[in-house]
Coordinates of C-alpha atoms and ligand atoms in Angstrom, one line a residue:
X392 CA 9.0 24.4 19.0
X393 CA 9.5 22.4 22.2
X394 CA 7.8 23.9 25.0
X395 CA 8.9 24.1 29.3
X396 CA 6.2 24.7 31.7
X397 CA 6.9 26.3 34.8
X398 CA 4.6 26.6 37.6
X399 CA 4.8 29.3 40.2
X400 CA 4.0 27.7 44.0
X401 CA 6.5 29.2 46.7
X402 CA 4.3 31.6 47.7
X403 CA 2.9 30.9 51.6
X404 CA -0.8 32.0 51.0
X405 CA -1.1 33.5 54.4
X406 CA -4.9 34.2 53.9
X407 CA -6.0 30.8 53.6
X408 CA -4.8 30.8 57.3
X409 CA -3.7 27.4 57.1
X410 CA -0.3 25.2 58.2
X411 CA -1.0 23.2 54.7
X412 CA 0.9 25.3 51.6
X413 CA -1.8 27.0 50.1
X414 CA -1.2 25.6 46.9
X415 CA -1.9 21.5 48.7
X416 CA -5.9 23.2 49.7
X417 CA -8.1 20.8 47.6
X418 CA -10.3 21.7 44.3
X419 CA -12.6 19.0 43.0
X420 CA -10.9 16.9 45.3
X421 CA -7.4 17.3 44.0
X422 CA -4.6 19.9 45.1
X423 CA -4.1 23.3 43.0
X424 CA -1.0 22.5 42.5
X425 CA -1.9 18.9 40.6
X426 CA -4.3 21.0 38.6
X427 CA -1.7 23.1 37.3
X428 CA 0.7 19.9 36.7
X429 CA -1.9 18.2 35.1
X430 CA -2.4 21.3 32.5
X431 CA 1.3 21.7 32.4
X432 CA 1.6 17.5 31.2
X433 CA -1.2 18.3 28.7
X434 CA 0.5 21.3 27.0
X435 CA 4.3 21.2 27.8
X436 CA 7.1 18.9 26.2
X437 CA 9.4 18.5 29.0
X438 CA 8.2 17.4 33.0
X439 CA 7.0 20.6 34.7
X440 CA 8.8 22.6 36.3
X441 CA 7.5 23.6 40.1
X442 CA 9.0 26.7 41.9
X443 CA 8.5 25.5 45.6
X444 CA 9.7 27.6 48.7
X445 CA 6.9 27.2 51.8
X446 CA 5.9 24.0 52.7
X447 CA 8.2 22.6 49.6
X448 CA 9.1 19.1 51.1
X449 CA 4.8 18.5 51.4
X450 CA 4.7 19.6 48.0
X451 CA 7.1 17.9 46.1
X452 CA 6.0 14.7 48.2
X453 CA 2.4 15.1 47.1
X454 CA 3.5 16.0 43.4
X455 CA 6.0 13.0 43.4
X456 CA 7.4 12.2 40.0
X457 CA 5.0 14.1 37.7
X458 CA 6.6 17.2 38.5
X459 CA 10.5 18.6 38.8
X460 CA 11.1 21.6 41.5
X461 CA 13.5 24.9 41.6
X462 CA 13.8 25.7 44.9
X463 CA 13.0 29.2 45.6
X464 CA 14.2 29.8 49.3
X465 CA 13.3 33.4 49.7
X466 CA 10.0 34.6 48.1
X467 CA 11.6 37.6 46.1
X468 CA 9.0 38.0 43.8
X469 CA 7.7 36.6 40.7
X470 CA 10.5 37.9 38.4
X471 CA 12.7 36.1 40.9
X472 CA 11.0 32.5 40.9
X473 CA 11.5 32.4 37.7
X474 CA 14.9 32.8 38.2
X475 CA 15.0 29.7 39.8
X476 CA 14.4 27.7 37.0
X477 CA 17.4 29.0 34.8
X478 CA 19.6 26.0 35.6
X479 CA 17.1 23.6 34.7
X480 CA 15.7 25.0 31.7
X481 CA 18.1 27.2 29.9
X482 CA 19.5 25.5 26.4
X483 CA 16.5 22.6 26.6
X484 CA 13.8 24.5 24.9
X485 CA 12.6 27.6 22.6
X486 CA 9.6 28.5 24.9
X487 CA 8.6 29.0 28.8
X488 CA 5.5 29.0 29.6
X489 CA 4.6 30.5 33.0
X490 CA 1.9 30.8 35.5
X491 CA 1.1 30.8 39.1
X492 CA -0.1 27.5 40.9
X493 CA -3.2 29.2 42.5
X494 CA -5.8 29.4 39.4
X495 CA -7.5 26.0 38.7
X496 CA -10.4 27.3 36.9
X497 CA -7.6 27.7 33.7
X498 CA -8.0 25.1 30.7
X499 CA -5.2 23.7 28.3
X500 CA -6.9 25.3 25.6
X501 CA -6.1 28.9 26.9
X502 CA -2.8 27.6 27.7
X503 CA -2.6 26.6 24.2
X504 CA -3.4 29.5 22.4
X505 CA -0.8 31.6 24.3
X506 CA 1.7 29.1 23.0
X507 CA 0.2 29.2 19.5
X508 CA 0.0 32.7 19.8
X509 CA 3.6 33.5 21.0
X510 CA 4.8 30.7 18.2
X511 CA 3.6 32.9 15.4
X512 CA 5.1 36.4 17.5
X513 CA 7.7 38.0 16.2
X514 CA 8.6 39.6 20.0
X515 CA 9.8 37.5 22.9
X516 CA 6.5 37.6 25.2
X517 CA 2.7 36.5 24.6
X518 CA 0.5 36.6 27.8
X519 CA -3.1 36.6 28.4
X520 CA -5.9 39.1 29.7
X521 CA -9.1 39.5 30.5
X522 CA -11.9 42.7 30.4
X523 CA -13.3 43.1 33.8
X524 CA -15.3 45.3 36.1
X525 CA -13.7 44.2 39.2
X526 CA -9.7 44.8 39.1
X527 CA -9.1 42.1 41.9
X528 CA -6.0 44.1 43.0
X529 CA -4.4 42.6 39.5
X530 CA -1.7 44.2 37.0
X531 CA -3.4 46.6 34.6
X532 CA -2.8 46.4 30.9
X533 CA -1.3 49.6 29.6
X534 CA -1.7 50.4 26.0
X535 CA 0.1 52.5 23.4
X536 CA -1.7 54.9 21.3
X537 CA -1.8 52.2 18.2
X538 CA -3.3 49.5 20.8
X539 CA -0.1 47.0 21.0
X540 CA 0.9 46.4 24.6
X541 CA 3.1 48.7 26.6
X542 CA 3.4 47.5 29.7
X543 CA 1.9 45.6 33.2
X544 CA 1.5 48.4 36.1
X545 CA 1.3 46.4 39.4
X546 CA -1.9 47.6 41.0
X547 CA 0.2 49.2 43.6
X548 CA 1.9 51.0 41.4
X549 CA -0.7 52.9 39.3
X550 CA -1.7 56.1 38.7
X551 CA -5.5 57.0 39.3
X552 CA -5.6 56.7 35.1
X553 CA -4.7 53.3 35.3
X554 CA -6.4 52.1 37.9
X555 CA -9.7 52.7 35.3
X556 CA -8.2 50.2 33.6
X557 CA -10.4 47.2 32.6
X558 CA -7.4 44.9 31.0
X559 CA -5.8 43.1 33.8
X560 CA -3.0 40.9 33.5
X561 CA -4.2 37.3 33.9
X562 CA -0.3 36.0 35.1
X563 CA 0.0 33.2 32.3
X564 CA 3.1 34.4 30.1
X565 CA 4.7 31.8 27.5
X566 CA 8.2 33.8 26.5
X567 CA 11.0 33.2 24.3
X568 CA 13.5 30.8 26.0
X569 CA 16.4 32.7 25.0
X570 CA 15.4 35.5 25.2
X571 CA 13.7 35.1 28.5
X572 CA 17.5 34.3 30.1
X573 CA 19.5 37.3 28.5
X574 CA 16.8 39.8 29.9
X575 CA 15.5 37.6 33.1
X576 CA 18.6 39.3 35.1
X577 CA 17.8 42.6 33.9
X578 CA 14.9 43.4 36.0
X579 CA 15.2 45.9 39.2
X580 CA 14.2 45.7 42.1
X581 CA 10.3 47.3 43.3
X582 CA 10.7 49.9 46.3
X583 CA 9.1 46.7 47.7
X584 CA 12.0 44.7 47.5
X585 CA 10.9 42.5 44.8
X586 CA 11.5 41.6 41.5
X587 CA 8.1 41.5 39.4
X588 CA 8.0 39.4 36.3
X589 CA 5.5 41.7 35.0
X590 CA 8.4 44.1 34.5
X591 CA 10.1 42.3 31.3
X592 CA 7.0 43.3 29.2
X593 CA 8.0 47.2 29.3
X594 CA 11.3 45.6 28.6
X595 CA 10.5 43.8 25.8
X596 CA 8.7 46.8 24.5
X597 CA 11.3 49.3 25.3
X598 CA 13.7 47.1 23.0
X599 CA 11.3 47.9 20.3
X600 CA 9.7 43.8 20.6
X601 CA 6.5 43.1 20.4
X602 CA 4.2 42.1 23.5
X603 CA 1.3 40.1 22.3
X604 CA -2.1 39.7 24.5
X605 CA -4.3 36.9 24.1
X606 CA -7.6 38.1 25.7
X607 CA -10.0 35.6 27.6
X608 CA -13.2 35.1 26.9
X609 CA -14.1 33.3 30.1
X610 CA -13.1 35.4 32.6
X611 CA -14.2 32.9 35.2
X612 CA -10.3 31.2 34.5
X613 CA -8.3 33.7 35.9
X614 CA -9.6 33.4 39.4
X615 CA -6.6 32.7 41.8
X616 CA -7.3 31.0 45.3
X617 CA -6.1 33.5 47.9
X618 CA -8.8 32.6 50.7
X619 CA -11.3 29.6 51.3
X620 CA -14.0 31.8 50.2
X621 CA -12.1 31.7 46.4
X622 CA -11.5 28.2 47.0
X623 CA -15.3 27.7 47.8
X624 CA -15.9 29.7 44.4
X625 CA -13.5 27.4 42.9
X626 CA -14.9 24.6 43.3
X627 CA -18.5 25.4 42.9
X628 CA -17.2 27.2 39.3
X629 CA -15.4 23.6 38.7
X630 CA -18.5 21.7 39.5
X631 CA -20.8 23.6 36.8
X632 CA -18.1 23.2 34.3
X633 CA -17.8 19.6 34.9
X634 CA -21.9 19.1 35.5
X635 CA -22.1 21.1 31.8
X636 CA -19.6 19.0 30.0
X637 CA -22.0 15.6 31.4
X638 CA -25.3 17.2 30.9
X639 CA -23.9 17.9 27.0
X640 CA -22.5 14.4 26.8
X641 CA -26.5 13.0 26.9
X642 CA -26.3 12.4 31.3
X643 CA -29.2 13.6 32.7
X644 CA -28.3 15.4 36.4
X645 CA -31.5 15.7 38.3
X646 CA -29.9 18.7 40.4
X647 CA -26.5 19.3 39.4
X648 CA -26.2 22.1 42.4
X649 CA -26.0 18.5 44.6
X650 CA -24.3 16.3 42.1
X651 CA -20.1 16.0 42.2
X652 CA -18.6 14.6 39.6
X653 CA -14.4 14.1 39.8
X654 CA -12.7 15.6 37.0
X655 CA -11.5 12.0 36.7
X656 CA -14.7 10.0 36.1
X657 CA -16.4 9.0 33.4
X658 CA -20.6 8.3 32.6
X659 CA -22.2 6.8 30.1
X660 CA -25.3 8.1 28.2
X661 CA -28.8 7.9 29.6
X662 CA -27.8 7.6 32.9
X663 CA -29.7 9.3 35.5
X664 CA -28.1 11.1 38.0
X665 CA -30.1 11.6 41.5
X666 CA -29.5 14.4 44.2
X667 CA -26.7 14.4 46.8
X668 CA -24.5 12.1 44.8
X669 CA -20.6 12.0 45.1
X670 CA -18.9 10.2 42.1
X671 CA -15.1 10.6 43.5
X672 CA -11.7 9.9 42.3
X673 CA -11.2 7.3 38.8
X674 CA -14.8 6.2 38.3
X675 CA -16.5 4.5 35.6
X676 CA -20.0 4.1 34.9
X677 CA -21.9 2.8 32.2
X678 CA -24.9 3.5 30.1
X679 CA -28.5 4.0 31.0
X680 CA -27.6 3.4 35.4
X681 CA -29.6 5.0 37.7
X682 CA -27.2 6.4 40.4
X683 CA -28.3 8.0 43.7
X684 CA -29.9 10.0 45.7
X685 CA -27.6 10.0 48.4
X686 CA -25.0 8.0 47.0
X687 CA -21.1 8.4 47.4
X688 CA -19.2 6.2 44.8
X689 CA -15.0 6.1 45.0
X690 CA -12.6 4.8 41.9
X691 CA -15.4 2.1 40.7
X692 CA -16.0 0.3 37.5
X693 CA -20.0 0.1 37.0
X694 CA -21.2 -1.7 33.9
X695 CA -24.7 -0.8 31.9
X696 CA -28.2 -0.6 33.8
X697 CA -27.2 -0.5 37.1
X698 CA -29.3 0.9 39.8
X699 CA -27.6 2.6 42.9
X700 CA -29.6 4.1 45.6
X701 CA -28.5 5.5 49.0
X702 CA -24.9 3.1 49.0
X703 CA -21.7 3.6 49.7
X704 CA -19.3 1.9 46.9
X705 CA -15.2 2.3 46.8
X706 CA -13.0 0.7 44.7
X707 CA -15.5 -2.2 43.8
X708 CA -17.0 -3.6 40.2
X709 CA -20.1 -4.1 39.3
X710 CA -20.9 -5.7 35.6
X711 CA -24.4 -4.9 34.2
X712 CA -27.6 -5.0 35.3
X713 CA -26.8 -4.6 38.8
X714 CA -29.0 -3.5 41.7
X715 CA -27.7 -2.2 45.1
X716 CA -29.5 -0.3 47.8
X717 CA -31.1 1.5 49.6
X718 CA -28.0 1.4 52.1
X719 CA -25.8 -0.8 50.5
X720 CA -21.8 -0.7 50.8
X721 CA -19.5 -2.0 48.7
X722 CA -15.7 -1.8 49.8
X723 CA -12.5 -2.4 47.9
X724 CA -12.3 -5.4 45.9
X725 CA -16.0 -6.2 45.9
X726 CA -16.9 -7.5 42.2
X727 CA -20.5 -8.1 41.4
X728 CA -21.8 -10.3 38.2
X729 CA -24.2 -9.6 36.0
X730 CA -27.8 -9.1 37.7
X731 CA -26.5 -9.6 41.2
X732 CA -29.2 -8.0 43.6
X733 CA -28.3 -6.4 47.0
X734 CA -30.9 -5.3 49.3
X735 CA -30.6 -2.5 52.1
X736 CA -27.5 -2.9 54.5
X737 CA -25.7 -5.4 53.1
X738 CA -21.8 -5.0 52.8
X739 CA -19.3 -6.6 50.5
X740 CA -15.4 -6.8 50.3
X741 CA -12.8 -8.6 48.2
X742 CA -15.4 -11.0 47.1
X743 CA -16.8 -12.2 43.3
X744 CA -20.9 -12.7 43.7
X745 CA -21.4 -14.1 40.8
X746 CA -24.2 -13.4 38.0
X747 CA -27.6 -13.5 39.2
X748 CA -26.5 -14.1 43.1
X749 CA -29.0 -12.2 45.9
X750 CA -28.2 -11.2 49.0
X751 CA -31.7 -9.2 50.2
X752 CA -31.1 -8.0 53.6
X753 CA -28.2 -7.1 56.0
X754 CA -25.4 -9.3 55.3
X755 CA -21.4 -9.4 55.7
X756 CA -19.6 -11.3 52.6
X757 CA -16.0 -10.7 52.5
X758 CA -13.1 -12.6 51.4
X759 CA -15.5 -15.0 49.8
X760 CA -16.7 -16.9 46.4
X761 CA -20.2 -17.2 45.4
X762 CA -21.2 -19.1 42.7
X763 CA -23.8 -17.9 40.0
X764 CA -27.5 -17.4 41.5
X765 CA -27.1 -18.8 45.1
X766 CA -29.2 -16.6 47.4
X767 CA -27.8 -15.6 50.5
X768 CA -30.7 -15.4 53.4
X769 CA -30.8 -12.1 55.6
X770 CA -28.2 -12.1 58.3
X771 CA -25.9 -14.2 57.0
X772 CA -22.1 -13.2 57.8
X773 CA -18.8 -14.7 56.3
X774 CA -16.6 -14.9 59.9
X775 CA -13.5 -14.4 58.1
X776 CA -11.3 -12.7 60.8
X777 CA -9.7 -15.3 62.8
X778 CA -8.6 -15.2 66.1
X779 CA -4.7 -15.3 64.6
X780 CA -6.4 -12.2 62.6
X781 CA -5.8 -13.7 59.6
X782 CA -7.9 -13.6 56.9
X783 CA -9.9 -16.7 55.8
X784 CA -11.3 -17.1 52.4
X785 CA -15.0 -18.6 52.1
X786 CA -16.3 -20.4 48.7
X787 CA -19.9 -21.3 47.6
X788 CA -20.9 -22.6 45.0
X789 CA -23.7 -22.2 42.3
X790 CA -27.6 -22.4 43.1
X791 CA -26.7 -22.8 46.8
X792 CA -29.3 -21.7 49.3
X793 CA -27.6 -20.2 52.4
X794 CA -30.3 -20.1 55.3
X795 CA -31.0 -16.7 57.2
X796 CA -28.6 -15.5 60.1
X797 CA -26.2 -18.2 59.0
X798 CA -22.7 -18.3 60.4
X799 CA -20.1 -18.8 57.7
X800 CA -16.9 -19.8 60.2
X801 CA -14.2 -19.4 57.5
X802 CA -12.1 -21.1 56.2
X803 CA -15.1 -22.6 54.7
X804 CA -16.3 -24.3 51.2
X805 CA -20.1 -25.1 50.6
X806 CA -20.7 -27.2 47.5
X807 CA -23.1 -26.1 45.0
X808 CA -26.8 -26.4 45.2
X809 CA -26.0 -26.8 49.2
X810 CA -28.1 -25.5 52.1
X811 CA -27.8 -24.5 55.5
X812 CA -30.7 -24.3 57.7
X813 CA -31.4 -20.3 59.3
X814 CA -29.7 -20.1 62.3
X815 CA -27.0 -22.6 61.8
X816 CA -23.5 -22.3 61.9
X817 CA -21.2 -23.9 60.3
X818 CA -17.8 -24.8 61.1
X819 CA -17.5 -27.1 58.5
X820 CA -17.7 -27.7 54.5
X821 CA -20.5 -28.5 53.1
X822 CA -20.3 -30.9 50.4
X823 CA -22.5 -30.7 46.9
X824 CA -26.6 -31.1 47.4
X825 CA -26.2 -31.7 51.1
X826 CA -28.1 -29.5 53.8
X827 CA -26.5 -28.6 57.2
X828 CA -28.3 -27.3 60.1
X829 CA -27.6 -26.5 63.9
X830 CA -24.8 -25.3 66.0
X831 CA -22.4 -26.1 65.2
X832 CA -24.0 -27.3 61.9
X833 CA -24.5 -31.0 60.8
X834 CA -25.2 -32.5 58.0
X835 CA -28.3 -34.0 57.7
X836 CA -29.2 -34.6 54.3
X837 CA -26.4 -36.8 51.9
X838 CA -25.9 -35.6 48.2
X839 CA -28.2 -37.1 46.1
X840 CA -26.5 -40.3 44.8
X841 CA -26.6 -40.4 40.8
Ligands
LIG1433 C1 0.7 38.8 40.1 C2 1.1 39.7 39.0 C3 -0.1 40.6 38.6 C4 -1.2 39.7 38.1 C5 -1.6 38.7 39.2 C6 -2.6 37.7 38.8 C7 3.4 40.1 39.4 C8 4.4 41.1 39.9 N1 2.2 40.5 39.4 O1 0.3 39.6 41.2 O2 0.2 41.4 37.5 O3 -2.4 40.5 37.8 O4 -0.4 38.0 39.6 O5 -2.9 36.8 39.8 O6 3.8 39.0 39.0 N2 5.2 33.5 43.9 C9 6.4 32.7 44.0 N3 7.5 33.4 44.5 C10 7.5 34.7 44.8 C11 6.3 35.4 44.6 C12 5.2 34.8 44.1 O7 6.4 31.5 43.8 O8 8.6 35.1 45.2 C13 4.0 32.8 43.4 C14 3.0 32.9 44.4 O9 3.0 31.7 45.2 C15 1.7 33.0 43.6 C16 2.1 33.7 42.3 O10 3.6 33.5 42.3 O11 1.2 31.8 43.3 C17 1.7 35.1 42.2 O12 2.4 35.9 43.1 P1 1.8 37.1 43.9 O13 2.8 37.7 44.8 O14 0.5 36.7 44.6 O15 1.5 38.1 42.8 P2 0.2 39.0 42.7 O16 0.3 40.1 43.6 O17 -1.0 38.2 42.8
LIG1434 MG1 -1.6 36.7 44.2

């Protein structure tokens, strides 16, 4: 059985009351849309198909390759979407599966069992359903007399009767290729003007086929974004889900109502997560850390017993046994050794401290090499923009003691087990055991001879 996914985005989403495409607004810091793709890539054989219409350029340029688009230039109606897919799909596979854009609370495994479900049915439609109290303005469910599906009723469209209803159609359908494209051109038009999808289940049924429902049991996954009040609930919903699955995994969240975790991160057990902390985008961290409060961290690599409090860290490494903060901030490219320290407001970038460095209080490193357990005094700052703004690289070696407030004028190398006196700065290197002091700085005590 080889499986399209198609994913239903032309729609404009006028309540969000927005110039973005509703279907670009941002859950757990990724676009609906990208959470359906995602779901589509995990389920689906072929690249996803997206039906795009308003705002398509923005959305096929944030989708990019992971995703191929039907252009749906007039928003017609579901029923008609999908029609816009026919010239893609039709002779590639035996099943579509279908669903709208807007609902990023749904999991593969739902998707799944629709497509296991419709697998083992001998009719040409499976879709999903859930039981609730409030109908949302959804499709209701009608029933026959023996229980097998009749039809969807567009709430619209329904008698008093049916709008008691409890069953409401979810709008996640996986059909029978084939015999989704004979019938696809059957449906009529609604008094509305639109051709509703919903229709080819009466279709199905009226040809004597058989309409299978796979009922939710999380009725939390069917919620579609129509306003940023849903998208609020969205993401709050994704949140606990995600908070949950680390809590289970042996994380401890101090107050997971504060604690964000990306659907892309990863954290080892035994780590303690404090309140107000942000772990964003593809971020790793290790076993038994201590992370937070306050603490925003952005597509990092964090090793094993690492302490982070009240910092600021994107795109930077640190190995094990690492201690940063309070008010720390690591930018891109920073890559800390094994039990480097980093007191309050120090900031690092493109730079390898190595193991056991220290730099205790306010300092600048960037574009520089430290060697293993040289201290760096408070103050000290790596000038490495020059007045050509270039770049400049500084290196320093191992055991070197760099004085506080000194001025590292890059380019710059300072030989291991160097020093520069507090104050000083230095224009230029500093050879092995010597000490430097002033301004500019001098050398005033030779390497030891040996
Ligand atoms: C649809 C279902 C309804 C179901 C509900 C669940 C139909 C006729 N009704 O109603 O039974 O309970 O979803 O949320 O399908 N779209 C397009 N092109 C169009 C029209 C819609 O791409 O021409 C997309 C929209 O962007 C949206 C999705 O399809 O993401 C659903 O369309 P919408 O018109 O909102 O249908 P509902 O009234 O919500
Ligand atoms: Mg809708």
């Amino acid at each position: 059985m080889t499986i399209a996914t198609v994913i239903m985005a032309a729609g404009k989403g006028t309540r969000m009351k927005s110039k973005l495409p509703k279907v670009l607004h941002k859950v757990a810091g990724k676009p609906l849309v990208q959470h359906a793709v995602n779901l589509a890539t995990a389920v689906g054989d072929a690249t996803p198909v997206v039906i795009v219409g308003h705002g398509a350029d923005d959305v096929k340029a944030a989708l990019g390759d992971t995703a191929q688009f039907a252009l749906q230039a007039d928003q017609l109606g579901t029923g008609h979407a999908v029609m816009q897919t026919e010239d893609l799909l039709k002779g590639q596979v035996d099943q579509v599966l279908v669903w709208a854009a807007d609902m990023p609370l749904l999991t593969a495994e739902t998707l799944q069992s629709v497509i296991d479900t419709q697998a083992k049915n001998s009719g040409p439609i499976t879709m999903s359903t859930i039981i609730a109290e409030n109908p949302r303005g959804f499709g209701r469910i009608v029933r026959q007399t023996n229980q097998s599906v009749a039809a969807i009723v567009e709430h619209a469209d329904c008698t008093p009767a049916q709008l008691e209803i409890k069953e409401l159609n979810v709008g996640v359908y996986c059909f029978d290729a084939a015999w989704l494209w004979e019938n696809l051109h059957n449906i009529e038009k609604s008094p509305k003007g639109e051709y509703y999808l919903t229709d080819l289940i009466a279709m199905a049924v009226g040809q004597g086929s058989r309409v299978e429902a796979v009922i939710l049991e999380d009725n939390t996954e069917a919620i579609g974004i129509n306003t940023r009040v849903h998208l609020a609930e969205a993401e709050k919903l994704l949140r606990q889900r995600t908070n949950q699955y680390w809590m289970d995994a042996g994380v401890t969240l101090v107050d997971p109502d504060t604690t964000y975790i990306s659907l892309d991160s990863t954290i080892g057990t035994d780590t303690v997560i404090l309140p107000n902390t942000h772990i964003e985008g593809a971020t790793a961290i290790g076993e038994n850390c201590t992370v937070g409060p306050n603490t925003i961290i952005r597509d990092c690599t964090i090793g094993n017993y690492c302490e982070i409090e009240a910092s600021v860290l994107e795109e930077a490494t640190m190995e094990n046994h690492v201690d940063i903060g309070p008010f720390g901030h690591l930018r891109k490219g920073a890559h800390l050794a094994d039990g480097v320290h980093m007191g309050n407001f120090g900031e690092v970038k493109k730079s390898y401290l190595g193991p056991g460095v220290k730099v205790g209080h306010f300092s600048y490193i960037g574009d520089a090499t430290i060697g293993e357990n040289t201290n760096i005094g408070a103050g000290t700052i790596t000038c490495n923009f020059a007045s050509d703004k270039t770049k400049h690289r500084t290196e320093i070696g191992k055991d070197a003691f760099i004085g506080s407030d000194s001025m590292l004028v890059a380019p710059l190398t300072i030989g291991d087990r160097a020093r520069t006196g507090a104050g000083s700065v230095v224009t230029k290197n500093v050879p092995e055991d010597a000490t430097a002091v002033g301004v500019p700085a001098r050398v005033i005590k030779k390497r030891k001879e040996s």
